[in-house]
Coordinates of C-alpha atoms in Angstrom, one line a residue:
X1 CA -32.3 12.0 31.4
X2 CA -29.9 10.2 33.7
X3 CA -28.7 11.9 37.3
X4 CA -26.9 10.5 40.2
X5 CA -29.1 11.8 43.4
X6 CA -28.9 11.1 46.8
X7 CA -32.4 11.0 48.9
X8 CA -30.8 10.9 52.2
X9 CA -27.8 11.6 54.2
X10 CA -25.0 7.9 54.2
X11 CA -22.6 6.0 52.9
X12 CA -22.0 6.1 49.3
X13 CA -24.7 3.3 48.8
X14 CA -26.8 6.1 48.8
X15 CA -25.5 7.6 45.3
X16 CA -28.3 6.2 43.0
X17 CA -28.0 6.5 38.9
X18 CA -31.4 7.3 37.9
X19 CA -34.2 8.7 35.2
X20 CA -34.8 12.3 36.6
X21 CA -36.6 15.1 34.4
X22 CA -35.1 17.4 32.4
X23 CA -34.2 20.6 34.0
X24 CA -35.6 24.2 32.2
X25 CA -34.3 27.5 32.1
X26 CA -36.1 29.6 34.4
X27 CA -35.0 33.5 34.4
X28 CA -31.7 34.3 34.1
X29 CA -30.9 30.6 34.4
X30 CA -29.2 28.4 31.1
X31 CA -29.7 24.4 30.4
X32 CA -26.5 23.1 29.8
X33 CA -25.5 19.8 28.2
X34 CA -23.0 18.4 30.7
X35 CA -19.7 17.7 29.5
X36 CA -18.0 16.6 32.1
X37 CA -18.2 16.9 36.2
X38 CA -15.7 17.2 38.8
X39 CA -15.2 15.4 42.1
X40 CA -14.2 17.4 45.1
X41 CA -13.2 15.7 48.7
X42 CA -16.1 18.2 50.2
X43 CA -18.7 16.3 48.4
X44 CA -18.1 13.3 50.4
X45 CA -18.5 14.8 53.5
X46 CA -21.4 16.5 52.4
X47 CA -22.7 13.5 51.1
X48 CA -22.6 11.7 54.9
X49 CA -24.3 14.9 56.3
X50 CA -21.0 15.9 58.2
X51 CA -21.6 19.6 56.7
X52 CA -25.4 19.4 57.4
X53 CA -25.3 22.7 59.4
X54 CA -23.3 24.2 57.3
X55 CA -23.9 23.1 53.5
X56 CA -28.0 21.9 53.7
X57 CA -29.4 20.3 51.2
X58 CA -32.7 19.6 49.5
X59 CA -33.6 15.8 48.9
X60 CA -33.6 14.9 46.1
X61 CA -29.7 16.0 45.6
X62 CA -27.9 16.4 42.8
X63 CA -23.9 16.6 43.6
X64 CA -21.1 17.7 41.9
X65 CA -20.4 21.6 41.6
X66 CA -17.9 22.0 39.0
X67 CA -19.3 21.8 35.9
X68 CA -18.4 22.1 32.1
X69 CA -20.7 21.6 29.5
X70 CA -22.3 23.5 26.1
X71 CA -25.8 25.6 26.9
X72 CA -29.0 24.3 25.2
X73 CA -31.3 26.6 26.3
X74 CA -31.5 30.2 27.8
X75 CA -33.8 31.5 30.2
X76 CA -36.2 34.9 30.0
X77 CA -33.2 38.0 30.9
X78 CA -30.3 36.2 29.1
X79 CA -28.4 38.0 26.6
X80 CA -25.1 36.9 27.1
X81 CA -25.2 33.7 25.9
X82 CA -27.2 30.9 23.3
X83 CA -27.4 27.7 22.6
X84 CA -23.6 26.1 21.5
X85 CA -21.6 28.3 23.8
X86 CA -19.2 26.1 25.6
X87 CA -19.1 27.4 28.9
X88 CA -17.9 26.4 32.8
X89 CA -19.3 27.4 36.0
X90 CA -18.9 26.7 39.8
X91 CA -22.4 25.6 41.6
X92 CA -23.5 26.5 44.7
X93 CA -22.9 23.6 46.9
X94 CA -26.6 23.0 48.5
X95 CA -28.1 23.0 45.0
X96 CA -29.2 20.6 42.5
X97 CA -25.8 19.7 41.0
X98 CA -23.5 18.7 37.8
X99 CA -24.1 15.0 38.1
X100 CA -26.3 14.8 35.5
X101 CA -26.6 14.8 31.9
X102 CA -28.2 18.3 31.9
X103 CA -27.7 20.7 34.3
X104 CA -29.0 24.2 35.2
X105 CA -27.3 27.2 35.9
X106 CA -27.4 31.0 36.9
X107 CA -26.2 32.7 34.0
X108 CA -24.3 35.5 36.0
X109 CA -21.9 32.4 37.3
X110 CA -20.8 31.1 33.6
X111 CA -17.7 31.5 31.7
X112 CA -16.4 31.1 28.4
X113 CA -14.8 27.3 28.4
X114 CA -10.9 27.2 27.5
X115 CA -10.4 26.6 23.8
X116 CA -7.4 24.7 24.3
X117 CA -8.8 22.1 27.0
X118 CA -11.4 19.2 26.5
X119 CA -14.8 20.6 27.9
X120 CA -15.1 17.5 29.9
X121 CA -11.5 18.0 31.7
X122 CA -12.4 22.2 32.1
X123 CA -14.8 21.5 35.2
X124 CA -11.7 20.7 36.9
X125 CA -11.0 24.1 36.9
X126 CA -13.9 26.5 38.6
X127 CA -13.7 25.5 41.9
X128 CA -10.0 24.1 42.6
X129 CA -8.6 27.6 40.6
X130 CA -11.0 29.9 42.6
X131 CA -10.0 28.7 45.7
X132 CA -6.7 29.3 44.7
X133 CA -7.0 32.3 43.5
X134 CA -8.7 34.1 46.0
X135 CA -6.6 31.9 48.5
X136 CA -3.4 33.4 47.4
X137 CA -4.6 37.1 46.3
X138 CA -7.4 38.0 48.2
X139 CA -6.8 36.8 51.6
X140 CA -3.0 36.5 51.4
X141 CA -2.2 39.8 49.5
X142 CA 0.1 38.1 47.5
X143 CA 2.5 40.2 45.7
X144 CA 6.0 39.8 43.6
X145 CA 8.4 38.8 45.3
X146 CA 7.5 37.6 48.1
X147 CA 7.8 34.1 49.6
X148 CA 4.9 31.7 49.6
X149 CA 4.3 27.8 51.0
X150 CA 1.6 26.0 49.4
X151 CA 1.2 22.9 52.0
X152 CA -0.9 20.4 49.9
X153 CA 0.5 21.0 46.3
X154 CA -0.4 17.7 45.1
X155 CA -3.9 18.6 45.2
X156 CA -6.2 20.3 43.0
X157 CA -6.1 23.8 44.5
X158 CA -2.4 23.4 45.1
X159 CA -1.2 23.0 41.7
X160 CA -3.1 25.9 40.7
X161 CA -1.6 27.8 43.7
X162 CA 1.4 26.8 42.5
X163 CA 1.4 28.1 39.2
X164 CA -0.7 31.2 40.3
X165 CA 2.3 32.7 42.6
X166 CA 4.8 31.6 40.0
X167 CA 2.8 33.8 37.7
X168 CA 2.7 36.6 40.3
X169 CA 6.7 36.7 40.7
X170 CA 6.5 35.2 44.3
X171 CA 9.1 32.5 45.3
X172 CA 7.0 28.9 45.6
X173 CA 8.0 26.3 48.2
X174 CA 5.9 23.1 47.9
X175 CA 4.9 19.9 49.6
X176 CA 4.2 17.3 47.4
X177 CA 4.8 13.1 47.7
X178 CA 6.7 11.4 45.1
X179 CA 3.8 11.0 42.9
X180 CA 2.9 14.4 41.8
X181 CA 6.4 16.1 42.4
X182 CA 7.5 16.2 39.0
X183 CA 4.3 17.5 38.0
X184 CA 4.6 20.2 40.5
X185 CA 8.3 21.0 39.3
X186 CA 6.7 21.5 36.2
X187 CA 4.4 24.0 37.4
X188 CA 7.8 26.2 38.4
X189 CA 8.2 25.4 42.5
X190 CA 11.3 26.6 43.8
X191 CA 11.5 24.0 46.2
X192 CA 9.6 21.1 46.7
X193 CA 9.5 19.3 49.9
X194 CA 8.8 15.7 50.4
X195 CA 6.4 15.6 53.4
X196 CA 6.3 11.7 53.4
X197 CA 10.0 11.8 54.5
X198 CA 10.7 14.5 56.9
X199 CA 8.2 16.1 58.7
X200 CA 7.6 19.6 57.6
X201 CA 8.8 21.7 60.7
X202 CA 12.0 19.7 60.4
X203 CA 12.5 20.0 56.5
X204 CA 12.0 23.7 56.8
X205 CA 13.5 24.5 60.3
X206 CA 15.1 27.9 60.1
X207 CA 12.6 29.5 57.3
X208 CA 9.7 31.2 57.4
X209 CA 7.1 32.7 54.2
X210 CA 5.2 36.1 53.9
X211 CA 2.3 33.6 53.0
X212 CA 1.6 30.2 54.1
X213 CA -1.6 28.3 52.4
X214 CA -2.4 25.4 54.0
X215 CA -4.4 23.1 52.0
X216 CA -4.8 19.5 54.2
X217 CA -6.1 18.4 57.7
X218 CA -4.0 19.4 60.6
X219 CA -4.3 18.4 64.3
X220 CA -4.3 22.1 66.4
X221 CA -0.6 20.9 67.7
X222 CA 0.4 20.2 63.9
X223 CA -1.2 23.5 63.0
X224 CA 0.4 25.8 65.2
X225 CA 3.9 24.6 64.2
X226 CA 3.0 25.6 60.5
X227 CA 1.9 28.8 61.9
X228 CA 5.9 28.9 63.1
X229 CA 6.7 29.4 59.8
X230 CA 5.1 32.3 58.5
X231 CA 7.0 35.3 58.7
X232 CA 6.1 38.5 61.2
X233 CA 3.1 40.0 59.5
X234 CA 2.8 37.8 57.2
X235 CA -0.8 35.5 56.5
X236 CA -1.5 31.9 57.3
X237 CA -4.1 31.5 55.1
X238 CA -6.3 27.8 55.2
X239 CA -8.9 26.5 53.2
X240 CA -8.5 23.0 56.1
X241 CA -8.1 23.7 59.4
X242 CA -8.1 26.7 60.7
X243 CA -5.6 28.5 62.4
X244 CA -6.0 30.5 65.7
X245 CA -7.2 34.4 65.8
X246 CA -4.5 35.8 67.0
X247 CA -0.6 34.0 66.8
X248 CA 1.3 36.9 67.8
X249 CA 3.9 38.4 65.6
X250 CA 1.7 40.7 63.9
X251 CA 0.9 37.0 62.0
X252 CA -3.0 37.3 60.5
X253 CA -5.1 33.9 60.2
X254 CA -7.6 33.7 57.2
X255 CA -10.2 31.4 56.3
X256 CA -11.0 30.8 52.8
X257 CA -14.7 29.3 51.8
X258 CA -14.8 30.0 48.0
X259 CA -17.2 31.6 46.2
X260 CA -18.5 31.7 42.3
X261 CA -16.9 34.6 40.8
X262 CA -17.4 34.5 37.2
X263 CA -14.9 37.1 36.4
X264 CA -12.0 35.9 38.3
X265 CA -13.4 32.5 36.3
X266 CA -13.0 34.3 33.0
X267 CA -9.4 34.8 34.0
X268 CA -8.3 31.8 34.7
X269 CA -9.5 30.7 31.6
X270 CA -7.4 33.2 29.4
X271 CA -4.5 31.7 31.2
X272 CA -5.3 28.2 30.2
X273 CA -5.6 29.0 26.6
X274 CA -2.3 31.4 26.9
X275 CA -0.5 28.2 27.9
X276 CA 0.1 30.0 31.5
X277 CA -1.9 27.3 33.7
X278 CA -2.1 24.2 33.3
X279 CA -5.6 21.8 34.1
X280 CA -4.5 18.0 35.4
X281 CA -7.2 15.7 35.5
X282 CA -6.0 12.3 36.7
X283 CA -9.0 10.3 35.6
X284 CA -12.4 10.2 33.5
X285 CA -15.1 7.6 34.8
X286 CA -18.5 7.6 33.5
X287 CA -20.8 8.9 35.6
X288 CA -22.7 5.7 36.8
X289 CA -19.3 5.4 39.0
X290 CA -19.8 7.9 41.3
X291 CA -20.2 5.9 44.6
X292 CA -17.5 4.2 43.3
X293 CA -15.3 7.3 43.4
X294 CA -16.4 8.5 47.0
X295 CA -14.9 5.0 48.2
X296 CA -12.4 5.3 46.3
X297 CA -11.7 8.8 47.6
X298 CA -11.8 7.6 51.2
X299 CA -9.5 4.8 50.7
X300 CA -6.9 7.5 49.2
X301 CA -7.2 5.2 46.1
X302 CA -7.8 8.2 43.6
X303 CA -4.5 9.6 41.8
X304 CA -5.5 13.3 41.4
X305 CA -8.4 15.0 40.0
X306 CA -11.5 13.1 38.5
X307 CA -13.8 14.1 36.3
X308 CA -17.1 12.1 35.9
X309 CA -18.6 11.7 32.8
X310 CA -22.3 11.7 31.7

């Protein structure tokens, strides 16, 4: 089969498009047919071994850790699914990835795929929704009518944030430039602020959120401005950089690294096919463009979320 590996830490000249072997089911492990699978910014800097201490990988490497794709083999211990099932799943990040035209993956991660989305464009979900989701709920206790800032909305995880605390009854502020504000309208912001022409402690001088998820690099003087705005005892919550231990206030800092929950997966999916949230994929490229994409995603060339295609 064809793979896009990597057999040492650089530039994107690194990305090779090459005949690899199969992968097999081992227990509790599926094959899956890859349908389609998502870029993330993260993958470039793993990619140049900025994250070596943190995210490690094994040469050979695979990248890519949202997936989407049907099962075409099941290992010894799996019962919950067979061959056909369209499913999606979120990888771990320091091993063998999506980039392939097969793929294998621990069972207990999988989902059912959304019935109402192409396969290919449901690996944008796992990762980008999970992070949202456990972003908004689970570190910033989220509930109905409270106030919320999603800083980043253009994003991946920020239009799913978006449409999350919708959902949950919270009121939405979000940043967004002028090419993905309507979009984010669409998802139901109150209030969408252009952070390309007023600078954000400026546009929003005066306010302050129960929650504030901060989703883009910050400088520490940057930072601490947008931890201004959050509310006494309320949650700065940032899956970029982080904020300090203790603000003052009775304001907590969180730190979100996500994790593969296949339940909270399952979920978001029933509110895809509901017609509740919405998946945006910007592009599909085939996926003998990959290094093409990491440039591209270093020059700020790509438009939103891209999906690569096997």
């Amino acid at each position: 089969m064809k793979a896009v590996r990597y057999h040492s830490y650089g530039g994107s000249d690194v990305l090779v498009h090459e005949d690899v072997d199969r992968p097999v089911a081992g227990p509790g492990q599926v094959v899956l047919r890859v349908a389609g699978a998502a870029f993330n910014p993260v993958d470039v800097a793993v990619r140049t071994g900025f994250f070596e201490q943190i995210f490690p990988v094994t040469f050979p490497h695979v990248p890519n850790f949202d997936v989407a794709g049907t099962v075409t083999e099941v290992g010894a211990g799996v019962n919950d699914w067979k061959p056909g099932d369209a499913v999606v799943a979120l990888l771990p990040m320091t091993g063998p990835g999506a980039a392939a035209e097969y793929a294998v993956v621990a069972a207990h991660a999988l989902a059912a795929a959304p019935r109402t989305a192409d396969l290919a464009d449901a690996a944008a979900l796992p990762s980008a929704g999970l992070t949202a989701w456990q972003s908004l709920f689970e570190h910033g206790g989220l509930r109905a009518e409270q106030s919320v800032l999603v800083n980043g909305a253009g994003g991946g995880v920020g239009g799913y944030a978006v449409q999350l605390a919708k959902a949950a009854g919270a009121t939405v502020t979000a940043t967004a430039g002028a090419r993905s504000a309507e979009r984010i309208r669409f998802y139901g912001a109150d209030r969408i602020v252009d952070y390309t022409a007023t600078p954000l402690p400026e546009a929003l001088a005066g306010r302050r959120f129960d929650v504030v998820l901060h989703l883009v690099r910050t400088d520490p003087e940057e930072t601490a401005r947008l931890i201004d705005l959050v509310a006494d005892g309320g949650v700065f919550v940032s899956t970029a950089t982080p904020g300090p231990e203790h603000p003052g206030r009775g304001v907590r800092t969180a730190q979100v690294y996500v994790r593969s929950d296949a339940g909270q997966l399952a979920e978001l999916v029933a509110r895809v096919d509901a017609g509740a949230l919405h998946i945006d994929v910007a592009e599909r490229r085939p996926l003998a463009d990959l290094a093409a994409v990491h440039d591209d995603a270093v020059a700020g060339r790509l438009a939103g979320k891209t999906v690569l295609i096997p």
